[in-house]
PDB file of C-alpha atoms and ligand atoms in Angstrom:
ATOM      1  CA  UNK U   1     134.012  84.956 157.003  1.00  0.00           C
ATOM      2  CA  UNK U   2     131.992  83.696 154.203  1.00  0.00           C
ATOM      3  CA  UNK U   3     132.998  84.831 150.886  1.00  0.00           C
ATOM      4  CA  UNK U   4     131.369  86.960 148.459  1.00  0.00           C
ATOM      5  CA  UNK U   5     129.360  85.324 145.645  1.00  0.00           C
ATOM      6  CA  UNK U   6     131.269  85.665 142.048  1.00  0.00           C
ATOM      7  CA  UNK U   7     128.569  85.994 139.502  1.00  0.00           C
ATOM      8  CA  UNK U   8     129.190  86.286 135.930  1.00  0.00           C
ATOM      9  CA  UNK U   9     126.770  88.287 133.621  1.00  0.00           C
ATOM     10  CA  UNK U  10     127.557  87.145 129.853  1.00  0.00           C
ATOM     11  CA  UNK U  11     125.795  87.273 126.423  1.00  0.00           C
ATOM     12  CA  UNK U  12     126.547  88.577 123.355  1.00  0.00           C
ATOM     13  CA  UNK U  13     127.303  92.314 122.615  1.00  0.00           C
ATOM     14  CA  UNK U  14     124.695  94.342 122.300  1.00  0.00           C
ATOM     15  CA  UNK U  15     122.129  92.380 124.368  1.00  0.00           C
ATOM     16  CA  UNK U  16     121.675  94.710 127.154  1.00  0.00           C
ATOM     17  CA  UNK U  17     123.891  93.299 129.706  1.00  0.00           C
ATOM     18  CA  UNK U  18     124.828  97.087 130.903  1.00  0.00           C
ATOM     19  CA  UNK U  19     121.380  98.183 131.581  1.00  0.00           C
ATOM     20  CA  UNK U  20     120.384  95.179 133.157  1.00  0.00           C
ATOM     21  CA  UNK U  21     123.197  95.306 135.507  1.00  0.00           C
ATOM     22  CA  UNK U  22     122.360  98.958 136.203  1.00  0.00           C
ATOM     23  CA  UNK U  23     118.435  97.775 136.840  1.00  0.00           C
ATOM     24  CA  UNK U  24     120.340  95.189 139.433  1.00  0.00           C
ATOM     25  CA  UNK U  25     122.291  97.744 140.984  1.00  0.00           C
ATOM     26  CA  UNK U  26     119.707 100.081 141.824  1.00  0.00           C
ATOM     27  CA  UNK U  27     117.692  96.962 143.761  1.00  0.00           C
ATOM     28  CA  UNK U  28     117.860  97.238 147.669  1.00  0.00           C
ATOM     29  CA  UNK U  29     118.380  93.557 148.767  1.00  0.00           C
ATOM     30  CA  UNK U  30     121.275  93.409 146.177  1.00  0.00           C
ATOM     31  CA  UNK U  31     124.289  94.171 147.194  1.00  0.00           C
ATOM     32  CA  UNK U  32     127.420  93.775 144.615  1.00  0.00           C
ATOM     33  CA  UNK U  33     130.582  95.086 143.363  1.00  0.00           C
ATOM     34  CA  UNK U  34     130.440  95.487 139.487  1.00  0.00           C
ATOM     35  CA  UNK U  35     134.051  94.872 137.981  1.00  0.00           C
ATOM     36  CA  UNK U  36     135.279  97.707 136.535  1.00  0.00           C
ATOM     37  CA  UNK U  37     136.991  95.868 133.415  1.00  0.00           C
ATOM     38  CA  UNK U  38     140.668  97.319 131.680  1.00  0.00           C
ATOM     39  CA  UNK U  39     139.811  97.663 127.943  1.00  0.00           C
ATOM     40  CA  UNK U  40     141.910  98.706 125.114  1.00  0.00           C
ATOM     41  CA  UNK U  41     138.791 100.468 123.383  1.00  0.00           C
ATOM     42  CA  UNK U  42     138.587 104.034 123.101  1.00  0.00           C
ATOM     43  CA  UNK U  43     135.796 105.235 125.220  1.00  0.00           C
ATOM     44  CA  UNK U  44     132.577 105.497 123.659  1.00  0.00           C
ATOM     45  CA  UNK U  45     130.731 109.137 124.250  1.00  0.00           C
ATOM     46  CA  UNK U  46     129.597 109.701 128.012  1.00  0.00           C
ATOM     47  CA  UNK U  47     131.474 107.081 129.326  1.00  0.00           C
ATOM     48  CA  UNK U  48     133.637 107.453 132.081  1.00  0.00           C
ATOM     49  CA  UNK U  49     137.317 106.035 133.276  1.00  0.00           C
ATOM     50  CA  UNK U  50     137.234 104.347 136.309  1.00  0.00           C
ATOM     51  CA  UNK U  51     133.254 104.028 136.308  1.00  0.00           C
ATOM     52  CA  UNK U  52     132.478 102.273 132.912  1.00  0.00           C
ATOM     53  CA  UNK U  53     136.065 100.873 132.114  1.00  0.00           C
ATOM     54  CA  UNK U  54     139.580 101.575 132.890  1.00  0.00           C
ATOM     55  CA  UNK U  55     140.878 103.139 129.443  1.00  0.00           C
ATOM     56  CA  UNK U  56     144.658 101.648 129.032  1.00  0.00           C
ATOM     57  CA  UNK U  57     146.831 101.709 125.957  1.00  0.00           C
ATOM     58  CA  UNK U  58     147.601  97.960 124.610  1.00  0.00           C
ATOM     59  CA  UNK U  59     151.494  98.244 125.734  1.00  0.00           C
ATOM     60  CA  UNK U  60     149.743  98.992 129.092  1.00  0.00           C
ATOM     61  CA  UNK U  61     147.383  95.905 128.644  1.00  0.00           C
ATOM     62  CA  UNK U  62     149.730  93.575 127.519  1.00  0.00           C
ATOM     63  CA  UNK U  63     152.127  94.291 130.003  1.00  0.00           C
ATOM     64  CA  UNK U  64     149.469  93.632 132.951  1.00  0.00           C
ATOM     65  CA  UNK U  65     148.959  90.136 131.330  1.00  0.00           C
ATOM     66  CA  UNK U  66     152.572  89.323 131.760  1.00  0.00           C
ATOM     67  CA  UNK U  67     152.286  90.876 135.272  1.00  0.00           C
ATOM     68  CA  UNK U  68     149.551  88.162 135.687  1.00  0.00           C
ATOM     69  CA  UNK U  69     147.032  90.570 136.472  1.00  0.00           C
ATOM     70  CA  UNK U  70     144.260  89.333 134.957  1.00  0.00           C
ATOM     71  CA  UNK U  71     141.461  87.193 136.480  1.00  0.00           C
ATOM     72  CA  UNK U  72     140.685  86.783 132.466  1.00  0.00           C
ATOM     73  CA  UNK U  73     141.074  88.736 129.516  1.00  0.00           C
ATOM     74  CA  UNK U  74     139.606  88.125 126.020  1.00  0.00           C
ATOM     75  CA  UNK U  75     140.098  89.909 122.856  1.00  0.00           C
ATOM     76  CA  UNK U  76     137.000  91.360 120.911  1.00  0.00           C
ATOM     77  CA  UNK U  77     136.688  92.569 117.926  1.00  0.00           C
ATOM     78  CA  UNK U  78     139.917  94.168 117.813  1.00  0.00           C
ATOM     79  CA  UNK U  79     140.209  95.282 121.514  1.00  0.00           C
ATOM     80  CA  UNK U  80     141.285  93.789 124.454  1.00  0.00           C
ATOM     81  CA  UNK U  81     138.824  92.890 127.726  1.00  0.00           C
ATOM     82  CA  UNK U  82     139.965  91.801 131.191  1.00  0.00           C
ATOM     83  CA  UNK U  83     138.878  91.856 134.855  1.00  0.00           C
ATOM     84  CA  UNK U  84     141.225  93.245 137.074  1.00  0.00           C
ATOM     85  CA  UNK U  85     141.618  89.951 139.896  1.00  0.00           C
ATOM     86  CA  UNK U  86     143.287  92.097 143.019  1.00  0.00           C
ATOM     87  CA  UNK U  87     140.208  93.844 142.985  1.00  0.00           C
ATOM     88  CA  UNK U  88     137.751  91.555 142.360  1.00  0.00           C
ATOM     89  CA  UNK U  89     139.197  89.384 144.954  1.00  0.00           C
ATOM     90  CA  UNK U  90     139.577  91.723 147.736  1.00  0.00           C
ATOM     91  CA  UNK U  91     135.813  92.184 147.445  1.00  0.00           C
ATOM     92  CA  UNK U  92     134.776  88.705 147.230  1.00  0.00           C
ATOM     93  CA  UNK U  93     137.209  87.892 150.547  1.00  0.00           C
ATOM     94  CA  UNK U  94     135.305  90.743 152.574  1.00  0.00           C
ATOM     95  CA  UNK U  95     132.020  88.830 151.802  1.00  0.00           C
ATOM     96  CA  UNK U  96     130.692  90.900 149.173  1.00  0.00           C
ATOM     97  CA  UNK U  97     129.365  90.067 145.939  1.00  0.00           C
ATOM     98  CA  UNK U  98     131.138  90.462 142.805  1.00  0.00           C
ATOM     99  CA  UNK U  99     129.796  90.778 139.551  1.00  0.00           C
ATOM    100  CA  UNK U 100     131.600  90.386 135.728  1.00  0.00           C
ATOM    101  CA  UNK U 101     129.571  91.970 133.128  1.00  0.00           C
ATOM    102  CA  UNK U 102     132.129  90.097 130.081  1.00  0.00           C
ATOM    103  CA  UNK U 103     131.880  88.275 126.722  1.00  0.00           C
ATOM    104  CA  UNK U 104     132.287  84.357 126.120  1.00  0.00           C
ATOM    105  CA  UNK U 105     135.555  83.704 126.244  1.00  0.00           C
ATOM    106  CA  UNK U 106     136.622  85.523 129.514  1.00  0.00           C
ATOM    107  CA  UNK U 107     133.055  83.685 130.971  1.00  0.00           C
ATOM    108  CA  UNK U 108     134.663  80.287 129.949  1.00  0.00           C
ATOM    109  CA  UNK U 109     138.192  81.150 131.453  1.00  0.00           C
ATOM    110  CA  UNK U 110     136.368  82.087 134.924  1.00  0.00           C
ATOM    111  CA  UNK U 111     134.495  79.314 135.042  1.00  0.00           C
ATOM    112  CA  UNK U 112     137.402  77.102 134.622  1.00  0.00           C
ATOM    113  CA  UNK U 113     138.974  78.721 137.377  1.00  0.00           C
ATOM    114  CA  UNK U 114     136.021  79.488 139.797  1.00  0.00           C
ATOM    115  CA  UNK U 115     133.693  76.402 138.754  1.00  0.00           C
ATOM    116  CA  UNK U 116     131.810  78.009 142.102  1.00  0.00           C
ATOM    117  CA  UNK U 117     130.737  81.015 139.971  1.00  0.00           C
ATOM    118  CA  UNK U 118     127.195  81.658 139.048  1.00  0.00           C
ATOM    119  CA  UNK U 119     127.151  81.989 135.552  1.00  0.00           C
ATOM    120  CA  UNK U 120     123.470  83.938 134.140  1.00  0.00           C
ATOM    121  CA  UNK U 121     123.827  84.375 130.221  1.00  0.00           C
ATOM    122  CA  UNK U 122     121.472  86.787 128.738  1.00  0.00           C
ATOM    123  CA  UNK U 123     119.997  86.017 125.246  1.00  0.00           C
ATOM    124  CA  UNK U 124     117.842  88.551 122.952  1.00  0.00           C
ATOM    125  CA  UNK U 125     114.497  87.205 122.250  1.00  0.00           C
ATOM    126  CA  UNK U 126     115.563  87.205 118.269  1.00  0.00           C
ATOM    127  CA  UNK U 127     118.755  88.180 116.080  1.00  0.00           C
ATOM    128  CA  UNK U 128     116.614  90.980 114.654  1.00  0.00           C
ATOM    129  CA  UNK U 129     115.970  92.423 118.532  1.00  0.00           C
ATOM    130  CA  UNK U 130     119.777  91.669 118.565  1.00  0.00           C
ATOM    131  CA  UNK U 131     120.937  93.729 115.312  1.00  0.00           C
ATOM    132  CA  UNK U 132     118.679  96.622 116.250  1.00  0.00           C
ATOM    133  CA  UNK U 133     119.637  97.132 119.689  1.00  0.00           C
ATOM    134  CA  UNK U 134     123.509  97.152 118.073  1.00  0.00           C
ATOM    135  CA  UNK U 135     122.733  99.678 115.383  1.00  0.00           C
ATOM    136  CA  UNK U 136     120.818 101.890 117.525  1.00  0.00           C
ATOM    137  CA  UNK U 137     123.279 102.389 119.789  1.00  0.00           C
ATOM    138  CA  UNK U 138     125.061 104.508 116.454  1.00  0.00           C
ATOM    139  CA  UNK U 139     128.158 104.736 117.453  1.00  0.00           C
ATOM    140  CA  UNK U 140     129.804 101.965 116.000  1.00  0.00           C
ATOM    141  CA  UNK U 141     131.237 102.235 111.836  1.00  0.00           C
ATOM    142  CA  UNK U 142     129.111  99.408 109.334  1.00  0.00           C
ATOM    143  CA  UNK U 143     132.233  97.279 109.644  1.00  0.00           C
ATOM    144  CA  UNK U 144     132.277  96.824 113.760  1.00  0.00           C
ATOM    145  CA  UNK U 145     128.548  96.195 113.315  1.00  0.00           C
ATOM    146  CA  UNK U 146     129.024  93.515 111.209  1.00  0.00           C
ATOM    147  CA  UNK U 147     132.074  91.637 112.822  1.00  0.00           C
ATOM    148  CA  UNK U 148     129.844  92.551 116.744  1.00  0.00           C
ATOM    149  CA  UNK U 149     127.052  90.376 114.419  1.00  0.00           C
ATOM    150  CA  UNK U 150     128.708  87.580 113.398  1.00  0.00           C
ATOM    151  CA  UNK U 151     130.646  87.151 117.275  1.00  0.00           C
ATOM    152  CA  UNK U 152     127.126  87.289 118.349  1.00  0.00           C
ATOM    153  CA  UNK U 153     126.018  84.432 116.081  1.00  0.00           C
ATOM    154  CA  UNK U 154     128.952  82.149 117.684  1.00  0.00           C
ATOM    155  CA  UNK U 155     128.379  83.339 121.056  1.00  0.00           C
ATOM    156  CA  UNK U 156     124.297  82.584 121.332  1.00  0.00           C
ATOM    157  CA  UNK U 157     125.890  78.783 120.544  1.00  0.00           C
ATOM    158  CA  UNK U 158     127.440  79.056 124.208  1.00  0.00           C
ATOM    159  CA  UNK U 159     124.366  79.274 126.302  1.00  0.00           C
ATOM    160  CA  UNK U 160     123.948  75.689 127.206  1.00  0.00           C
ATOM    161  CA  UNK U 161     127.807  76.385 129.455  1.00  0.00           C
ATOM    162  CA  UNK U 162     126.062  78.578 131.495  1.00  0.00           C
ATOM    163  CA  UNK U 163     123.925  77.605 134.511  1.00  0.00           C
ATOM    164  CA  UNK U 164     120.823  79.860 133.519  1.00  0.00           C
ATOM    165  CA  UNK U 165     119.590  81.446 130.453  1.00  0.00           C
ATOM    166  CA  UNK U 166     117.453  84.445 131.004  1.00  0.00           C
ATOM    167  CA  UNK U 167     116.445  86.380 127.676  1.00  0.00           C
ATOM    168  CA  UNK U 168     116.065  89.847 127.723  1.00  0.00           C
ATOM    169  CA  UNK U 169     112.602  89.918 126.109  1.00  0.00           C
ATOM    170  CA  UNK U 170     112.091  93.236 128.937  1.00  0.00           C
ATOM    171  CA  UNK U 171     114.787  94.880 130.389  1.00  0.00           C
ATOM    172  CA  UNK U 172     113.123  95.277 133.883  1.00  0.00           C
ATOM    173  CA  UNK U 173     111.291  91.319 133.943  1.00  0.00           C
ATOM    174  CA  UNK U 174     114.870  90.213 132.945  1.00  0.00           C
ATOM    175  CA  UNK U 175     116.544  92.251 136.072  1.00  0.00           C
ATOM    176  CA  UNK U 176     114.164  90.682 138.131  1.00  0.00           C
ATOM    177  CA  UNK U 177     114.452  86.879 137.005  1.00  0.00           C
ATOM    178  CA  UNK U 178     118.384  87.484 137.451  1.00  0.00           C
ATOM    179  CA  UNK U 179     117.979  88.807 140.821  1.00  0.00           C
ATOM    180  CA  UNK U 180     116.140  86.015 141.624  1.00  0.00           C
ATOM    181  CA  UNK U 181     118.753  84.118 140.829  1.00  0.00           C
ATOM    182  CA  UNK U 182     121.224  85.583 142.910  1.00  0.00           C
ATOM    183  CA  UNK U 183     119.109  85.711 146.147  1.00  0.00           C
ATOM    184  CA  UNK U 184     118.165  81.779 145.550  1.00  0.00           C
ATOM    185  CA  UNK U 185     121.675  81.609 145.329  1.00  0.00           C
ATOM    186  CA  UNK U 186     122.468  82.850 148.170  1.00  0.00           C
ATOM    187  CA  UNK U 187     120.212  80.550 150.347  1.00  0.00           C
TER     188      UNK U 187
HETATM  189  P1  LIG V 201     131.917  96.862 124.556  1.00  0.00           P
HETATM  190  O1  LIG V 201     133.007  97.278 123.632  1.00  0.00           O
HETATM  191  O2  LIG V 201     130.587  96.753 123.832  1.00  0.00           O
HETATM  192  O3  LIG V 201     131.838  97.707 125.810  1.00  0.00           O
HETATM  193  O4  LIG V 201     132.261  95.384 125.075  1.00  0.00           O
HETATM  194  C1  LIG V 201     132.451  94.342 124.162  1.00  0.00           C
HETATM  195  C2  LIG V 201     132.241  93.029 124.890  1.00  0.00           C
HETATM  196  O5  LIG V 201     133.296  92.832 125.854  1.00  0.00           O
HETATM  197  C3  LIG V 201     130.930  92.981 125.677  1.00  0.00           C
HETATM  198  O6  LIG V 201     130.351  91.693 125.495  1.00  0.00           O
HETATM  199  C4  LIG V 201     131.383  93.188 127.103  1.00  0.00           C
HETATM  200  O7  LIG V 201     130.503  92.606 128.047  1.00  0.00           O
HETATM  201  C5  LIG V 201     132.703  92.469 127.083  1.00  0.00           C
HETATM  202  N1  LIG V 201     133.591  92.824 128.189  1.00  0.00           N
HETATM  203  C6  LIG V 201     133.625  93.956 128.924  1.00  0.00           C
HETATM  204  N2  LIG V 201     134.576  93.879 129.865  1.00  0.00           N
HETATM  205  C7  LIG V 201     135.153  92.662 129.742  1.00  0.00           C
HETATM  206  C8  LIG V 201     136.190  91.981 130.450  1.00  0.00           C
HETATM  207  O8  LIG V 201     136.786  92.453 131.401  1.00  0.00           O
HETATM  208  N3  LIG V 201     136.494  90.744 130.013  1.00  0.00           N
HETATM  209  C9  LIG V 201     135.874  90.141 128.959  1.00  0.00           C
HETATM  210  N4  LIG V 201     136.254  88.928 128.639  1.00  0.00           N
HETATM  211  N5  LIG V 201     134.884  90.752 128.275  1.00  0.00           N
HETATM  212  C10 LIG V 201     134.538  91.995 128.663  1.00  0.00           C
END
């Protein structure tokens, strides 16, 4: 059987990577797994463990990277990020798509070990778009903002690793340029 497609959604925080990948999932001809990642961070208000992430304490985290459980895990501002690999890989060997929805560093350590992966970054058509998309999302102190900023800054440097660029000028156009992507892909 042919395997599923591993597709990694990156771009710095705050760009809109979520509700583009809800857009996507919502689309009939797609048809992916989104990778419920293990964070460290303490769940944000409505968010939900086991939909959004899988809330762990560190010890728990840091124990699972011994374990080797990790596809890739990055830490980010403070917290620690990583994709889960049983699970990812149990959907990609049934044949179904698989999608990361991660920050830079995780994207890099994928790509090193998938080089097969279809990498999409998503950019914000200015810093400004960037900065207000971050603040109004209010739940973050002055500090976070500011350190989620600067990462950003460093991050939008990455772009050229990835194999397309798509900037989120409009959340729905943007959806629809990644998906496609994906079904190009898959010819
Ligand atoms: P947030 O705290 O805003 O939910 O996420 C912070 C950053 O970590 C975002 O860029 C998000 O996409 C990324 N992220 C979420 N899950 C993972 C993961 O499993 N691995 C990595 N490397 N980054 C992740």
């Amino acid at each position: 059987m042919e395997k599923g497609l591993l597709i990694i959604l990156s771009g710095p925080s705050g760009v809109g990577k979520g509700t583009v990948r809800k857009i996507l999932e919502k689309m009939s001809d797609l048809s992916f797994y989104f990778s419920i990642s293990m964070t460290t961070r303490s769940p944000r208000p409505g968010e939900v463990d086991g939909k959004d992430y899988l809330f762990v304490s560190r010890e728990e985290f840091l124990s699972r990277v011994e374990r080797g459980d990790f596809l890739e895990h990055a830490e980010f501002v403070g917290n620690c990020y990583g994709t889960p690999q049983d699970v990812a890989d149990s959907y990609l060997n049934k044949g179904t798509d698989v999608l990361l929805e991660i920050e830079t560093n995780g994207a890099k350590q994928v790509l090193a070990k998938r080089p097969d992966a279809l990498s999409i970054f998503l950019v914000p058509p200015s810093m400004e778009d960037l900065e207000s998309r971050i603040r109004g999302r209010c739940t973050e102190s002055e500090e976070v903002i500011q350190r989620r900023l600067a990462k950003a800054r460093s991050e939008l440097d990455l772009a050229k690793e990835y194999k397309f660029v798509v900037v989120n000028d409009d959340v729905e156009r943007a959806a629809k340029e990644i998906h496609d992507i994906i079904i190009a892909a898959h010819k």
